[in-house]
mmCIF file of C-alpha atoms and ligand atoms in Angstrom:
data_model
loop_
_atom_site.group_PDB
_atom_site.id
_atom_site.type_symbol
_atom_site.label_atom_id
_atom_site.label_comp_id
_atom_site.label_asym_id
_atom_site.label_seq_id
_atom_site.Cartn_x
_atom_site.Cartn_y
_atom_site.Cartn_z
ATOM 1 C CA MET A 1 100.102 88.065 117.012
ATOM 2 C CA THR A 2 97.464 86.341 118.678
ATOM 3 C CA ASP A 3 97.297 89.341 121.454
ATOM 4 C CA LEU A 4 96.794 92.005 118.694
ATOM 5 C CA THR A 5 93.115 93.171 118.118
ATOM 6 C CA VAL A 6 92.251 94.398 114.772
ATOM 7 C CA ASN A 7 92.699 97.887 114.425
ATOM 8 C CA GLN A 8 93.585 98.572 117.953
ATOM 9 C CA ALA A 9 97.240 99.666 118.483
ATOM 10 C CA LYS A 10 99.553 97.941 121.046
ATOM 11 C CA ARG A 11 102.555 99.490 122.566
ATOM 12 C CA VAL A 12 105.490 97.227 122.767
ATOM 13 C CA LEU A 13 109.036 97.960 123.887
ATOM 14 C CA VAL A 14 111.872 96.363 121.734
ATOM 15 C CA ASP A 15 115.429 96.913 123.038
ATOM 16 C CA GLY A 16 113.984 100.087 124.880
ATOM 17 C CA VAL A 17 112.259 101.579 121.829
ATOM 18 C CA PRO A 18 108.747 102.282 121.846
ATOM 19 C CA ILE A 19 106.803 100.620 119.178
ATOM 20 C CA ALA A 20 103.235 101.084 118.085
ATOM 21 C CA LEU A 21 101.865 97.462 116.641
ATOM 22 C CA VAL A 22 98.870 97.506 114.623
ATOM 23 C CA LEU A 23 97.004 94.475 112.810
ATOM 24 C CA ASP A 24 95.103 95.778 109.986
ATOM 25 C CA GLY A 25 91.518 94.657 108.943
ATOM 26 C CA GLN A 26 93.615 92.825 105.770
ATOM 27 C CA GLY A 27 95.671 90.787 108.292
ATOM 28 C CA ASP A 28 98.764 92.953 107.881
ATOM 29 C CA VAL A 29 101.011 94.057 110.771
ATOM 30 C CA HIS A 30 102.400 97.312 110.997
ATOM 31 C CA ALA A 31 105.307 98.777 113.555
ATOM 32 C CA ILE A 32 105.683 102.623 113.738
ATOM 33 C CA GLY A 33 107.439 104.630 116.002
ATOM 34 C CA ASP A 34 105.190 105.042 119.396
ATOM 35 C CA THR A 35 106.151 108.564 120.206
ATOM 36 C CA CYS A 36 104.471 111.322 118.319
ATOM 37 C CA THR A 37 106.620 113.719 116.648
ATOM 38 C CA HIS A 38 104.611 116.873 118.070
ATOM 39 C CA GLY A 39 104.563 115.897 121.672
ATOM 40 C CA ASP A 40 105.645 113.296 124.093
ATOM 41 C CA ILE A 41 102.554 111.186 123.429
ATOM 42 C CA SER A 42 102.084 107.393 122.877
ATOM 43 C CA LEU A 43 100.491 106.866 119.647
ATOM 44 C CA SER A 44 99.129 103.511 120.372
ATOM 45 C CA GLU A 45 96.816 105.353 122.927
ATOM 46 C CA GLY A 46 95.070 106.758 120.038
ATOM 47 C CA PHE A 47 92.930 105.615 117.382
ATOM 48 C CA VAL A 48 93.311 103.471 114.101
ATOM 49 C CA GLU A 49 91.363 104.749 111.253
ATOM 50 C CA ASP A 50 91.857 103.157 107.651
ATOM 51 C CA ASP A 51 95.597 103.190 107.201
ATOM 52 C CA THR A 52 96.288 105.633 109.861
ATOM 53 C CA LEU A 53 97.150 105.825 113.757
ATOM 54 C CA GLU A 54 95.726 109.220 115.079
ATOM 55 C CA CYS A 55 97.257 110.857 118.046
ATOM 56 C CA TRP A 56 94.784 111.516 120.444
ATOM 57 C CA ALA A 57 96.310 114.812 121.980
ATOM 58 C CA HIS A 58 95.856 117.081 118.907
ATOM 59 C CA GLY A 59 94.680 114.788 116.328
ATOM 60 C CA SER A 60 97.586 114.119 113.864
ATOM 61 C CA GLN A 61 97.079 110.930 111.765
ATOM 62 C CA PHE A 62 100.138 108.978 111.155
ATOM 63 C CA SER A 63 100.374 106.888 108.025
ATOM 64 C CA LEU A 64 101.025 103.239 109.076
ATOM 65 C CA ARG A 65 102.794 102.670 105.843
ATOM 66 C CA THR A 66 104.973 105.565 105.639
ATOM 67 C CA GLY A 67 105.050 106.951 109.022
ATOM 68 C CA LYS A 68 104.257 110.357 107.676
ATOM 69 C CA PRO A 69 101.637 112.696 109.514
ATOM 70 C CA LEU A 70 98.809 113.211 106.807
ATOM 71 C CA THR A 71 97.359 116.067 109.252
ATOM 72 C CA LEU A 72 98.968 118.752 111.394
ATOM 73 C CA PRO A 73 100.221 119.754 113.919
ATOM 74 C CA ALA A 74 102.887 117.198 113.442
ATOM 75 C CA TYR A 75 104.739 117.494 110.280
ATOM 76 C CA GLU A 76 107.853 115.073 110.987
ATOM 77 C CA PRO A 77 107.364 111.271 110.249
ATOM 78 C CA VAL A 78 107.764 108.606 112.820
ATOM 79 C CA PRO A 79 109.978 105.556 111.782
ATOM 80 C CA VAL A 80 108.505 102.663 110.231
ATOM 81 C CA TYR A 81 110.117 99.298 111.308
ATOM 82 C CA VAL A 82 110.449 96.220 109.059
ATOM 83 C CA VAL A 83 108.077 93.224 110.491
ATOM 84 C CA GLN A 84 108.743 89.510 110.117
ATOM 85 C CA ILE A 85 106.243 87.208 111.210
ATOM 86 C CA THR A 86 107.321 83.474 111.723
ATOM 87 C CA ASP A 87 105.137 80.878 112.941
ATOM 88 C CA GLY A 88 102.850 83.587 114.363
ATOM 89 C CA ASP A 89 105.363 85.578 116.087
ATOM 90 C CA ILE A 90 106.270 88.756 115.223
ATOM 91 C CA PHE A 91 109.984 89.958 114.901
ATOM 92 C CA ILE A 92 111.021 93.627 114.583
ATOM 93 C CA ASP A 93 114.648 94.938 114.688
ATOM 94 C CA PRO A 94 114.125 98.565 116.178
ATOM 95 C CA THR A 95 117.469 99.335 114.028
ATOM 96 C CA VAL A 96 115.876 98.394 110.813
ATOM 97 C CA THR A 97 113.507 100.855 109.534
ATOM 98 C CA LYS A 98 111.891 100.964 105.833
ATOM 99 C CA GLU A 99 113.152 103.246 103.481
ATOM 100 C CA ILE A 100 110.332 105.497 102.612
ATOM 101 C CA SER A 101 110.488 107.550 99.516
HETATM 102 S S1 FES B 201 101.202 115.619 120.695
HETATM 103 FE FE1 FES B 201 100.516 114.348 118.983
HETATM 104 S S2 FES B 201 99.485 115.817 117.529
HETATM 105 FE FE2 FES B 201 100.036 116.768 119.288
#
């Protein structure tokens, strides 16, 4: 957690699954799939804006809470992973995604 910078995404591999971690301004940590659903682009190389992570390639903004793209050209969501923080350490199980309705 200490190596996360507020509103700056960090790419991590958990059991080979690329995940973009974002610490937001409220202190919440988000974990979403790092690969844009429009192309093979790492979302963590993009920009955090409000509650979204923007793909630098064509500008789709993915919600950090739902994984859904809020702007085209992407239209498929990325997975959102459950984040557990214990004693400042971040735990993510890449097989456990949030149920988003
Ligand atoms: S590759 Fe991400 S929006 Fe096109």
